[in-house]
Coordinates of C-alpha atoms in Angstrom, one line a residue:
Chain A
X1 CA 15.0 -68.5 -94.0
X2 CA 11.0 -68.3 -93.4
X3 CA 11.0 -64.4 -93.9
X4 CA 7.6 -64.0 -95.6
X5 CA 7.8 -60.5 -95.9
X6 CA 4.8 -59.3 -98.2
X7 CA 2.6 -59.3 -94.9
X8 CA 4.9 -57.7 -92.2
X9 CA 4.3 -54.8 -93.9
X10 CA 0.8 -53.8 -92.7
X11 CA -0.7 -51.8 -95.9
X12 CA -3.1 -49.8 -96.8
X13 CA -6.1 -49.7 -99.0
X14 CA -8.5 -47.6 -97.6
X15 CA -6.1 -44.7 -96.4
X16 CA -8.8 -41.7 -95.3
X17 CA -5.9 -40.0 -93.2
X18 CA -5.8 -36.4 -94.6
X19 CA -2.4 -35.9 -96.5
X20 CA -1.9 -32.9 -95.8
X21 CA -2.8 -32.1 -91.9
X22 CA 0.3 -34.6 -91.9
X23 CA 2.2 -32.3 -94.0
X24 CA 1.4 -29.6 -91.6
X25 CA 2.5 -31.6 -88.9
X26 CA 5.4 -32.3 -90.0
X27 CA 8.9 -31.9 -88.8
X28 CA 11.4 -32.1 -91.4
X29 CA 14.8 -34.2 -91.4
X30 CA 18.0 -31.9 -91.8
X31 CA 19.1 -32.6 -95.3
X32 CA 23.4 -32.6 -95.2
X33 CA 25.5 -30.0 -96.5
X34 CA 25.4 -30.0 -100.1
X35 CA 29.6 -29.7 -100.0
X36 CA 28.6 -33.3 -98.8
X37 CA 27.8 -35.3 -101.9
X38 CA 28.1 -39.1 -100.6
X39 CA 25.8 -37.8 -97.7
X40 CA 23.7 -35.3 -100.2
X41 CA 23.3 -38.7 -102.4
X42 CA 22.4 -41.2 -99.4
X43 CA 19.6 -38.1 -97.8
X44 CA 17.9 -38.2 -101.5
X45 CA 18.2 -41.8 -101.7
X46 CA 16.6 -42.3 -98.3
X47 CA 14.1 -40.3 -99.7
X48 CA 12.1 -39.4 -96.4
X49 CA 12.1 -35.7 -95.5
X50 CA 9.4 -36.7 -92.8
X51 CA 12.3 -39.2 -90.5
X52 CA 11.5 -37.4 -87.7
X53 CA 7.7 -37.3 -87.2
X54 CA 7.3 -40.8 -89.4
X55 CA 10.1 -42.4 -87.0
X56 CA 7.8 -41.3 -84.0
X57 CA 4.4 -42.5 -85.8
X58 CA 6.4 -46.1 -86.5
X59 CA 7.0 -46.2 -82.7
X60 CA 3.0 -44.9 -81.9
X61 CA 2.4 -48.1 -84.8
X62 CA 4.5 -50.1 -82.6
X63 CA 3.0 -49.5 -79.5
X64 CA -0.5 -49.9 -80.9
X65 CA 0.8 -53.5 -82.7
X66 CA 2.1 -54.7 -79.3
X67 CA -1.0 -53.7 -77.4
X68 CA -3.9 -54.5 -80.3
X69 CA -2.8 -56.2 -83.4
X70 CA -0.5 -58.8 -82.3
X71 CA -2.6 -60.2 -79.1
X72 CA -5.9 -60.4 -81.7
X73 CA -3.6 -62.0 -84.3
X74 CA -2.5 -64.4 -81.9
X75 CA -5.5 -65.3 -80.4
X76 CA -7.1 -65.5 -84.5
X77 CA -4.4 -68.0 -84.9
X78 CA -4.7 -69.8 -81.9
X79 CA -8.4 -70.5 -82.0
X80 CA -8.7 -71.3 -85.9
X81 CA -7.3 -74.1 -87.6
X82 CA -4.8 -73.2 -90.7
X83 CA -7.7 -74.5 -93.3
X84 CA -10.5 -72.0 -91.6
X85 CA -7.7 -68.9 -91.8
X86 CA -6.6 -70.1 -95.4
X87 CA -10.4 -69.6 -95.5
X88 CA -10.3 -66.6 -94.7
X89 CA -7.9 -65.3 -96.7
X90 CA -9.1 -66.7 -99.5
X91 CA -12.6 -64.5 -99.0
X92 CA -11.1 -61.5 -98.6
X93 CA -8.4 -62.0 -101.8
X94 CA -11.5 -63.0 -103.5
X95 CA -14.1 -60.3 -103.2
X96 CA -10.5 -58.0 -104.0
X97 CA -10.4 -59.6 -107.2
X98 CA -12.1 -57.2 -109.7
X99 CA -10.4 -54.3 -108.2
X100 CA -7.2 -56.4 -109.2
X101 CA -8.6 -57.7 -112.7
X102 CA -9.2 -53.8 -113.4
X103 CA -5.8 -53.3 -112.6
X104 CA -4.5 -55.6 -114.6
X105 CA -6.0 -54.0 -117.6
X106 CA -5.4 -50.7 -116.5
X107 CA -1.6 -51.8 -116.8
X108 CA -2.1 -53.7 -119.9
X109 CA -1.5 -56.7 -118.6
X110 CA -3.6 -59.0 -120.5
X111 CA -2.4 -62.1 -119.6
X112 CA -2.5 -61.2 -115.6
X113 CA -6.3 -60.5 -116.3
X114 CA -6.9 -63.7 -117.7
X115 CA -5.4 -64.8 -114.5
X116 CA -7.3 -62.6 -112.3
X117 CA -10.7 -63.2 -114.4
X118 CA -9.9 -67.3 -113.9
X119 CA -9.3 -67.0 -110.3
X120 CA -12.6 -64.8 -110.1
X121 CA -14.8 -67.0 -111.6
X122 CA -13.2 -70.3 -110.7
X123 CA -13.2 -69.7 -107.0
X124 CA -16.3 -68.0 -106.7
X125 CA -18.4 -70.6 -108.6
X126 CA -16.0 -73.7 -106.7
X127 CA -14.6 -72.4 -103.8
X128 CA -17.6 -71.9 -103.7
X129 CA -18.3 -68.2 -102.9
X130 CA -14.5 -67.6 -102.4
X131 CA -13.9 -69.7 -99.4
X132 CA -11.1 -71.8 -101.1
X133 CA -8.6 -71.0 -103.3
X134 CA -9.2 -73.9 -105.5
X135 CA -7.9 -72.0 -108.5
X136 CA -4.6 -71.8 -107.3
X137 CA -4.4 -75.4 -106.6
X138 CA -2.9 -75.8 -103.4
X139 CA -1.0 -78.8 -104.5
X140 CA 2.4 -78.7 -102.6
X141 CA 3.9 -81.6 -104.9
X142 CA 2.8 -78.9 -108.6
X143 CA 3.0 -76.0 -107.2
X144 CA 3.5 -74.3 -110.4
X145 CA 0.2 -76.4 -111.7
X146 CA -2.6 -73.5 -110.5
X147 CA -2.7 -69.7 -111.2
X148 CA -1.8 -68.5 -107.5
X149 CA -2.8 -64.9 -106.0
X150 CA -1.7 -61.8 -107.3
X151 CA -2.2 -58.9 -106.1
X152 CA -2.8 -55.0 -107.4
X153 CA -4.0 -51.3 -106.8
X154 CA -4.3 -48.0 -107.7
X155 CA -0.7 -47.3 -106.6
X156 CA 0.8 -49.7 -108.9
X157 CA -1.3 -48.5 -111.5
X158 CA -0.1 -45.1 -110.8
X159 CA 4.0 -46.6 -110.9
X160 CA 3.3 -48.2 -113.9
X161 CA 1.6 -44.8 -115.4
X162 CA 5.1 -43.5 -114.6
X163 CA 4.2 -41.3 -111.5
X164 CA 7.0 -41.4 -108.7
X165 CA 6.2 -42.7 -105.4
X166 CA 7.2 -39.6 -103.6
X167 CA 8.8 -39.2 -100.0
X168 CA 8.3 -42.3 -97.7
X169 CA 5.4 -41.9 -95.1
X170 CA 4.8 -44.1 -92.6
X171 CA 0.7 -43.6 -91.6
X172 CA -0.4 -43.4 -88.4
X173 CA -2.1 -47.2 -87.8
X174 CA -2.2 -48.1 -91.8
X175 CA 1.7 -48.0 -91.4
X176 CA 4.3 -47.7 -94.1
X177 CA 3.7 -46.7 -97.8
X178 CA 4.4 -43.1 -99.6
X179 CA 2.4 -40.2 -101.1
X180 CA 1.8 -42.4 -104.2
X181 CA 0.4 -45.3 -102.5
X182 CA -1.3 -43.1 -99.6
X183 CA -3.3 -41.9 -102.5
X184 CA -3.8 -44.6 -104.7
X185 CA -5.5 -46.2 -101.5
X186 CA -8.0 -43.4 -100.2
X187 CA -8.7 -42.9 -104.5
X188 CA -9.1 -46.9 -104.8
X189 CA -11.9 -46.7 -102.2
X190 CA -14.0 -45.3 -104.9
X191 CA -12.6 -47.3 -108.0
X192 CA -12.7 -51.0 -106.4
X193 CA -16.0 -52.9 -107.9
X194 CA -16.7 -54.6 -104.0
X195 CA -17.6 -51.5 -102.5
X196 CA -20.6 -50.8 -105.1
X197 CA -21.8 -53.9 -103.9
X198 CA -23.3 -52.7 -101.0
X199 CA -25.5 -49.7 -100.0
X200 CA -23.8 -46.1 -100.0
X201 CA -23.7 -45.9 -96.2
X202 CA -22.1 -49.5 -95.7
X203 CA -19.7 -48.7 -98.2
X204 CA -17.1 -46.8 -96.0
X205 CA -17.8 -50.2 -93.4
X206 CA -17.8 -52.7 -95.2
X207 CA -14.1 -52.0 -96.8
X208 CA -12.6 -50.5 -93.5
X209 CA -13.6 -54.2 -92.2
X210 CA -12.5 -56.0 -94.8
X211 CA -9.4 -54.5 -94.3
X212 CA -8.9 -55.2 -90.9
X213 CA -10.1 -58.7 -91.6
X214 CA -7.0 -58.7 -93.9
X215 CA -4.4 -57.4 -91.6
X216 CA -5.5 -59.3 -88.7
X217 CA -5.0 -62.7 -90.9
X218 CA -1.8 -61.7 -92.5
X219 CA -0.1 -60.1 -88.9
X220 CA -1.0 -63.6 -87.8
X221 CA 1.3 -64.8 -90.6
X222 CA 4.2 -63.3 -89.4
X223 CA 4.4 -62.8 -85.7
X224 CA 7.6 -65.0 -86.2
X225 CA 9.2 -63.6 -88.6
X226 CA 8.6 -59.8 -87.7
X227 CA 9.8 -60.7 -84.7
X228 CA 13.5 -61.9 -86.1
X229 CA 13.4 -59.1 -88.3
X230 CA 13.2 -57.0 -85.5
X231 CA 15.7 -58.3 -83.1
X232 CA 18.2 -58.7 -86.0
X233 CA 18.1 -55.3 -87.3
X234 CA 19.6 -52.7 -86.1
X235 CA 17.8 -49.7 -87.0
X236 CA 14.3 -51.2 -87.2
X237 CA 12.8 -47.9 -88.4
X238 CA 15.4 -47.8 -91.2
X239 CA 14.9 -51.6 -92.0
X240 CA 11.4 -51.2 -92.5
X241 CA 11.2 -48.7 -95.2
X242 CA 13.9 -50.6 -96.8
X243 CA 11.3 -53.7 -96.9
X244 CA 8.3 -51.5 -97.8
X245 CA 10.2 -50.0 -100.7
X246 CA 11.5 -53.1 -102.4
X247 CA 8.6 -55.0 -101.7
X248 CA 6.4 -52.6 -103.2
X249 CA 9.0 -52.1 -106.2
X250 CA 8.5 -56.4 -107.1
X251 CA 4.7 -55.7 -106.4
X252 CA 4.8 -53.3 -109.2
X253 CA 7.2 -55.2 -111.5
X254 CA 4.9 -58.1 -111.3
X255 CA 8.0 -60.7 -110.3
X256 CA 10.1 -59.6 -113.3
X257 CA 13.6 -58.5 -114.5
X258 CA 15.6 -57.6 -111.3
X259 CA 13.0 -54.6 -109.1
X260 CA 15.5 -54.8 -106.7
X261 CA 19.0 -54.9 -108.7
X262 CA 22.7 -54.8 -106.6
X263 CA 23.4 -51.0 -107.6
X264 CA 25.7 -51.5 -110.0
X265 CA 28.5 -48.9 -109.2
X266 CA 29.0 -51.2 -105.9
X267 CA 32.5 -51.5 -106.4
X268 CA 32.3 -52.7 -102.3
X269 CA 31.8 -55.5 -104.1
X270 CA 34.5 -55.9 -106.1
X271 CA 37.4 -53.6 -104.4
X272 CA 40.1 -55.9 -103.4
X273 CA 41.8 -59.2 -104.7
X274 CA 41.9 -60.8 -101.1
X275 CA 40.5 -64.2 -100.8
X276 CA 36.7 -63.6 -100.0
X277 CA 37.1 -65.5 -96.4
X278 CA 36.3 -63.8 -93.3
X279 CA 37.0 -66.3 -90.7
X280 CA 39.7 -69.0 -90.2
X281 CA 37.7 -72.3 -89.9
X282 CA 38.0 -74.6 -92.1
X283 CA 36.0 -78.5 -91.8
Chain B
X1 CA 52.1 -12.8 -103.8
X2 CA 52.2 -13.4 -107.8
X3 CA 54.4 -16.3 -107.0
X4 CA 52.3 -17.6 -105.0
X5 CA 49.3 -17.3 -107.7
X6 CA 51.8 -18.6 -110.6
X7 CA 52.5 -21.5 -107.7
X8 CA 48.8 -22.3 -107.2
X9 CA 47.4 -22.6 -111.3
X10 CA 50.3 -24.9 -111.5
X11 CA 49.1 -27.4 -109.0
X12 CA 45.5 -27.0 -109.7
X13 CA 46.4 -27.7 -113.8
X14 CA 48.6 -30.7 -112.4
X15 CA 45.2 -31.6 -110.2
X16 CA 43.2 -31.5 -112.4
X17 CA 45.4 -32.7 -115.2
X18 CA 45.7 -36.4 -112.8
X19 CA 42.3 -36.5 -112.2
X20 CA 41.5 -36.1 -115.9
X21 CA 44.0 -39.3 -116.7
X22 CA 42.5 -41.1 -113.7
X23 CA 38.7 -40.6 -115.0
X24 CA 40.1 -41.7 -118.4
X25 CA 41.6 -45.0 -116.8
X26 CA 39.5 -46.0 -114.1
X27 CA 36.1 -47.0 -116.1
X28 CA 39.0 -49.8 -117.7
X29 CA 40.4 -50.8 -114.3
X30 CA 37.1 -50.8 -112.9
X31 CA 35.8 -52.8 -116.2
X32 CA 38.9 -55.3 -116.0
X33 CA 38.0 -55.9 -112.1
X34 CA 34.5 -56.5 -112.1
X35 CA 34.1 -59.3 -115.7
X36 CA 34.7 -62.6 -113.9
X37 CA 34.4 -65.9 -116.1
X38 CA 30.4 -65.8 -117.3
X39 CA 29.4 -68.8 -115.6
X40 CA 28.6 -72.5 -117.5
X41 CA 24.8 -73.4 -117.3
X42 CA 23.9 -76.0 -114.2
X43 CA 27.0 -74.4 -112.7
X44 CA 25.6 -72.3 -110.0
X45 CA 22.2 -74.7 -109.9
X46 CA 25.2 -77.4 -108.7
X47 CA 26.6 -75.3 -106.1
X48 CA 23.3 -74.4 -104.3
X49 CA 21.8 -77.7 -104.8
X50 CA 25.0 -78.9 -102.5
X51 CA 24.3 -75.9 -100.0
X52 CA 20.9 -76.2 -99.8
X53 CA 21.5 -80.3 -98.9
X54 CA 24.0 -79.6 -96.5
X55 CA 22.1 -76.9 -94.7
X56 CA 19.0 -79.4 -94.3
X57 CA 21.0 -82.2 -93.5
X58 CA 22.9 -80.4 -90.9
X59 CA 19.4 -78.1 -89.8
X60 CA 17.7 -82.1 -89.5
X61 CA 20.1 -83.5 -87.3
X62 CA 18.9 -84.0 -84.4
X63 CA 22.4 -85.5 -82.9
X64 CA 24.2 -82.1 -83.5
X65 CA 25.1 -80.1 -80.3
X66 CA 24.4 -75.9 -81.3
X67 CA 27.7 -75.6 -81.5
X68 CA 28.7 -77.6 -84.0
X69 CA 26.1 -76.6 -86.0
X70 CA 27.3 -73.1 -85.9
X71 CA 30.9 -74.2 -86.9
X72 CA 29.3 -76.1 -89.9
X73 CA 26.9 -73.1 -90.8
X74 CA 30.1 -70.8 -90.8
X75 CA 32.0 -73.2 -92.5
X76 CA 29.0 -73.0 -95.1
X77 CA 28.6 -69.2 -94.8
X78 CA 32.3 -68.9 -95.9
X79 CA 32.6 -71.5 -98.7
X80 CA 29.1 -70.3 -100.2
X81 CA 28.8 -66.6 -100.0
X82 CA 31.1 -63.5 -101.3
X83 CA 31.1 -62.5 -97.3
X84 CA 33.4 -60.2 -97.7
X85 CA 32.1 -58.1 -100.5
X86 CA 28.6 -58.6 -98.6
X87 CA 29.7 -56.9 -95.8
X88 CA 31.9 -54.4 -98.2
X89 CA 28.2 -53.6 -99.9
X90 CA 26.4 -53.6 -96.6
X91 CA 28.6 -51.1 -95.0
X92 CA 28.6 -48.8 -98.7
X93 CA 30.3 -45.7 -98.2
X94 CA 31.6 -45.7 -94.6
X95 CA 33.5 -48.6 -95.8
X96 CA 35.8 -46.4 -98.0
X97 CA 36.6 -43.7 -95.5
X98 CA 37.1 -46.7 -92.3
X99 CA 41.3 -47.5 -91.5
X100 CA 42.3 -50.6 -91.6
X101 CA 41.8 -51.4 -88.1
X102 CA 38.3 -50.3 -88.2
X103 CA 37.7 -52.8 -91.4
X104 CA 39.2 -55.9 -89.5
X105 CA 37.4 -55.2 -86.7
X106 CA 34.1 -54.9 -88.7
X107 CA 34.6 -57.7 -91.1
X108 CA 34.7 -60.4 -88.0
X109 CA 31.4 -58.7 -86.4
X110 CA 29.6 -58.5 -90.0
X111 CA 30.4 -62.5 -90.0
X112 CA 29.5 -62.8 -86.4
X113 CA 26.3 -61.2 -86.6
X114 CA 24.9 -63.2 -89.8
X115 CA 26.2 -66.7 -87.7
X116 CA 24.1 -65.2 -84.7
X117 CA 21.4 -64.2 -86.5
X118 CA 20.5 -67.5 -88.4
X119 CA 22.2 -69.6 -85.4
X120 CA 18.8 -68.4 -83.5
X121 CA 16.6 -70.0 -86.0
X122 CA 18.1 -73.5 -85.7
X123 CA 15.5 -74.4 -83.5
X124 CA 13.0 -73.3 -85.7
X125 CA 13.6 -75.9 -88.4
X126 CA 10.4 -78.2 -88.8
X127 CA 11.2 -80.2 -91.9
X128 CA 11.3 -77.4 -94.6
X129 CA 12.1 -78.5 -98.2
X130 CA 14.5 -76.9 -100.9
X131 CA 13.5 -77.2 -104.3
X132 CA 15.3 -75.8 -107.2
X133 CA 13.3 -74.7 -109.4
X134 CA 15.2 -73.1 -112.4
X135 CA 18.6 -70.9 -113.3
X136 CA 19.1 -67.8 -115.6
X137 CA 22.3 -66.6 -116.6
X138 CA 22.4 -62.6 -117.1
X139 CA 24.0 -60.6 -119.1
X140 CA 27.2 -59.9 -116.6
X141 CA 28.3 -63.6 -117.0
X142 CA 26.2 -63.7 -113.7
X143 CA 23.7 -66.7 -112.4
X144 CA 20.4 -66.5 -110.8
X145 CA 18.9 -69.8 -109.2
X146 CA 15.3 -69.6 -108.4
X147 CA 14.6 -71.8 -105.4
X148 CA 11.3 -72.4 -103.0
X149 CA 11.3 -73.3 -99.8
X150 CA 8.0 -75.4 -99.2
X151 CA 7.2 -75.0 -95.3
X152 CA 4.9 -77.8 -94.1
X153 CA 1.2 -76.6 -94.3
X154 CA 2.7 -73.1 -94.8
X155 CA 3.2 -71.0 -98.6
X156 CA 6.2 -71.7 -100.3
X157 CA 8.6 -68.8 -100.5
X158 CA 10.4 -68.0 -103.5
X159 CA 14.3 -66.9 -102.7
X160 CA 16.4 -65.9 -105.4
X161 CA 20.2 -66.5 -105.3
X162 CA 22.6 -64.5 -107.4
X163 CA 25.9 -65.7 -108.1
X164 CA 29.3 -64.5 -109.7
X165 CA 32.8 -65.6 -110.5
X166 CA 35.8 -64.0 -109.0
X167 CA 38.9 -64.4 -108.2
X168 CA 38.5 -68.2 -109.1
X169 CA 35.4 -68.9 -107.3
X170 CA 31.7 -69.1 -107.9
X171 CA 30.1 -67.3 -104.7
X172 CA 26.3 -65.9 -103.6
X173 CA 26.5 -61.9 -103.6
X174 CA 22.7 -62.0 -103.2
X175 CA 19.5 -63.6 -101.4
X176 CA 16.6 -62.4 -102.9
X177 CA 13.7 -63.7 -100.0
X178 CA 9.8 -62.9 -102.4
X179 CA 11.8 -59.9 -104.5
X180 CA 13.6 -58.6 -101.1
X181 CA 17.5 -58.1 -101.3
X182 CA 19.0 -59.6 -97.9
X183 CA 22.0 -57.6 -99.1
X184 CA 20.7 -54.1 -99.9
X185 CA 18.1 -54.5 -96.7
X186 CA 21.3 -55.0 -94.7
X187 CA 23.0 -51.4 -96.4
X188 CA 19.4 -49.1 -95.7
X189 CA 19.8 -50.7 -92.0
X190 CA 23.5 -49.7 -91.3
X191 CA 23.5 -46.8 -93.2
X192 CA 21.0 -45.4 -90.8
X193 CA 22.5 -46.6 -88.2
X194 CA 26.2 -45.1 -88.9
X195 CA 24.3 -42.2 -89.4
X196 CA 22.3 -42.1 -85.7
X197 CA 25.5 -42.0 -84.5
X198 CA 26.7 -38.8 -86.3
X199 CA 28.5 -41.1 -88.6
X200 CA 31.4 -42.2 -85.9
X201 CA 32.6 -45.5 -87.4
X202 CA 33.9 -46.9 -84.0
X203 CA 30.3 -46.1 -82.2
X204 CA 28.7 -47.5 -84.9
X205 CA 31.2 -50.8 -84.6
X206 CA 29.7 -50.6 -80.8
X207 CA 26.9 -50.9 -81.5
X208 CA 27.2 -53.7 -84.1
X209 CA 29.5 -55.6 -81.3
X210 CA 26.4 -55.1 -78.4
X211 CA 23.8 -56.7 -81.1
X212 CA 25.8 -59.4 -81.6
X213 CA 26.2 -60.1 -78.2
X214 CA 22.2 -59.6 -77.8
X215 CA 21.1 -62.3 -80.4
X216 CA 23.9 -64.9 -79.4
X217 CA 21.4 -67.7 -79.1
X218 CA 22.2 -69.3 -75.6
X219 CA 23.3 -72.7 -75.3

């Protein structure tokens, strides 16, 4: 029950991987035999053309997880206490905070702006400089009481704005996402306030590290769970995109109406009047 | 040969004529089938509040051998969730074209492998709470409860559950874990896995049988 999926997936903000040499590099999966339309309807739905080269990129991310990510995480989460990695967190999801505010507005959310404009000024001038997130309370017994993280970016934007997210792509170390978000991120670099805050040639730096900051802290979230969801699932590759995509689908519905809904042809559901029971125990 | 012509429009117009009738009658079957009671407010709220105590009380207790816990946790699994439509969903199309032999076979490892899967996590139990937080009722006669699980000095997550009537009972069809479907995560993974194996039902069941075995928790 403690799947906390939102950092399993390792994403991307400052994707500088060239689109396109991938395209050229790219095998491409065997679509089915139109005759075929269950399997013509389940290829399109998969919606990853790349399978082959991004199924052997997820296994190079693998590799590269097990030998770098995971130990540092690890060791990051051995040798701070929770309050110093909250800490942490809280620093980096700060200084992200006008890119998110912009965002906000961008989508028209006013009222997620306010949020965003709160959090910004409430943690920076009491956290103080970011260090806590003191906006979003942290009260376990009112949870609801503070305004807690949210988070946003050009990709979203772009979702909202109607653009489709394209086939799936899994990114040599940045890991999953899709030519939408791929984009969004390695556009964003230039569009998120932070990086004007330093000199041109830090600029590259000084997000690159504050994205590794973020992975390292939110891997270190999850060795736990990634690992369950790893030695439940069956196809791991195929689980994987599955998370990606409907976690980024309730990142860009903002938590409302149903971003993930039951398809509603499933008649699987629904196909036979036998008593639901599998097994025969009973208390 | 003209015979044979005359032969063949007259079974494709009786084809086509039965499929016509069908595609006229099915969206009522179909429409009849799937409207179960709509549910009463506080109903489903009721039912998860009594899962969600009986899974903590029998997660807390410390005198329960494993396997009595996964007896009660089947036992739970069973009353609580729509299992069998879960594992109709999960399995989506390969469902339709598998015999009845293949469908026993894979309703008892679908069961098996949820049991296993959260019977491994027993041990990981370190005082969670489950809160209930609020319940909508949607437009299908449905219910969504909204519930958090607060993990000592970790976040809270948010897990959605969605809830139907049929057939007489109110059961889960959904876990929504932070806006992930359990059940439409479970379809993307066995699709893609039916398919690895050239879409052979039985390797596929192999397969599903081997994992099973693999995250039996020992002890």
């Amino acid at each position: 029950m403690t799947l906390d999926i939102k950092a399993i997936i390792v994403r991307s903000r400052i994707a500088v991987i060239g689109l396109a040499s991938i395209l050229a590099l790219a095998g491409c999966a065997t679509p089915p035999p139109a005759s075929d339309e269950e399997a013509m309807a389940a290829f399109k739905e998969a919606n990853d053309p790349l399978e082959p080269l991004n199924r052997y990129l997820f296994e190079v991310n693998r590799g590269l997880d097990n030998l770098v990510l995971r130990p540092i995480a690890e060791v990051y989460r051995g040798a701070l206490p929770d309050h110093a990695r909250n800490s942490v967190r809280s620093l980096i999801n700060n200084m992200e905070t006008p890119n998110i505010f912009l965002h906000d507005i961008l989508q028209g959310e006013i009222e997620r702006a306010s949020d965003s404009f709160g959090r910004l000024v409430t943690n920076t001038a009491l956290g103080p400089l970011g260090l806590n997130d003191v906006a979003a309370g942290d009260n376990p017994k009112m949870p609801e009481a503070g305004i807690p993280f949210h988070n946003e970016d050009l990709g979203q934007t772009l979702a909202v704005w109607g653009m489709g997210s394209g086939p799936y792509l899994m990114l040599p170390v940045l890991g999953p996402s899709n030519v939408r978000d791929a984009l969004g991120s390695a556009v964003n670099f230039y569009i998120n306030p932070i990086n004007y805050a330093v000199r041109q040639d830090n600029r590259f730096w000084f997000s690159a590290t504050r994205q590794v900051v973020r992975t390292i802290d939110s891997r270190s979230r999850n060795i736990e769970s990634f690992d369950e969801i790893e030695r439940g699932a069956i196809d791991f590759y195929a689980t994987v995109r599955s998370l990606y995509r409907q976690y980024r689908a309730s990142e860009i519905a903002n938590g409302r109406g149903p971003a993930n809904p039951l398809p509603e042809m499933s008649e699987e559901l629904e196909e036979d009047n036998e008593a639901e029971r599998v097994s025969s125990v009973t208390k | 040969m003209n015979v044979h012509r005359r032969e063949l429009i007259r079974r494709i117009g009786l084809i086509v004529g039965t499929l016509l009738l069908a595609a006229f009658l099915f969206p009522a079957i179909a429409d009849a089938k799937s409207k179960g009671r709509p549910l009463e407010p506080g109903e489903a709220t009721a039912l998860i509040k009594t899962l969600g105590d009986a899974a903590v009380a029998m997660l807390s207790d410390k005198k329960l051998g494993q396997v009595e816990k996964i007896r009660r946790f089947r036992h739970l699994l069973n009353e609580s969730f729509a299992l069998k439509g879960i594992a109709r969903f999960a399995l989506g199309r390969y469902w339709r074209r598998a015999d009845s032999l293949q469908r026993r076979r894979y309703l008892k490892l679908f069961e098996d492998y949820i049991v296993n899967s959260y019977a491994a996590r027993f041990g990981n139990y370190a005082g969670e709470q489950f809160i209930v937080s609020s319940e909508r009722i949607d437009e299908r006669g449905g219910a969504v409860v909204t519930t958090r699980i607060q993990r000592p000095g970790g976040d809270p997550v948010k897990v959605l559950w969605h809830l139907r009537e049929r057939q007489g009972a109110v059961r889960i069809v959904d876990v929504m874990v932070e806006g992930i479907s359990m059940s439409l995560t479970q379809r993307s993974d066995f699709a893609a896995s039916v398919r690895t194996a050239g879409g052979n039902l039985d390797a596929f069941l192999d397969t599903l049988e081997a994992k099973v075995r693999n995250i039996k928790p020992s002890g």
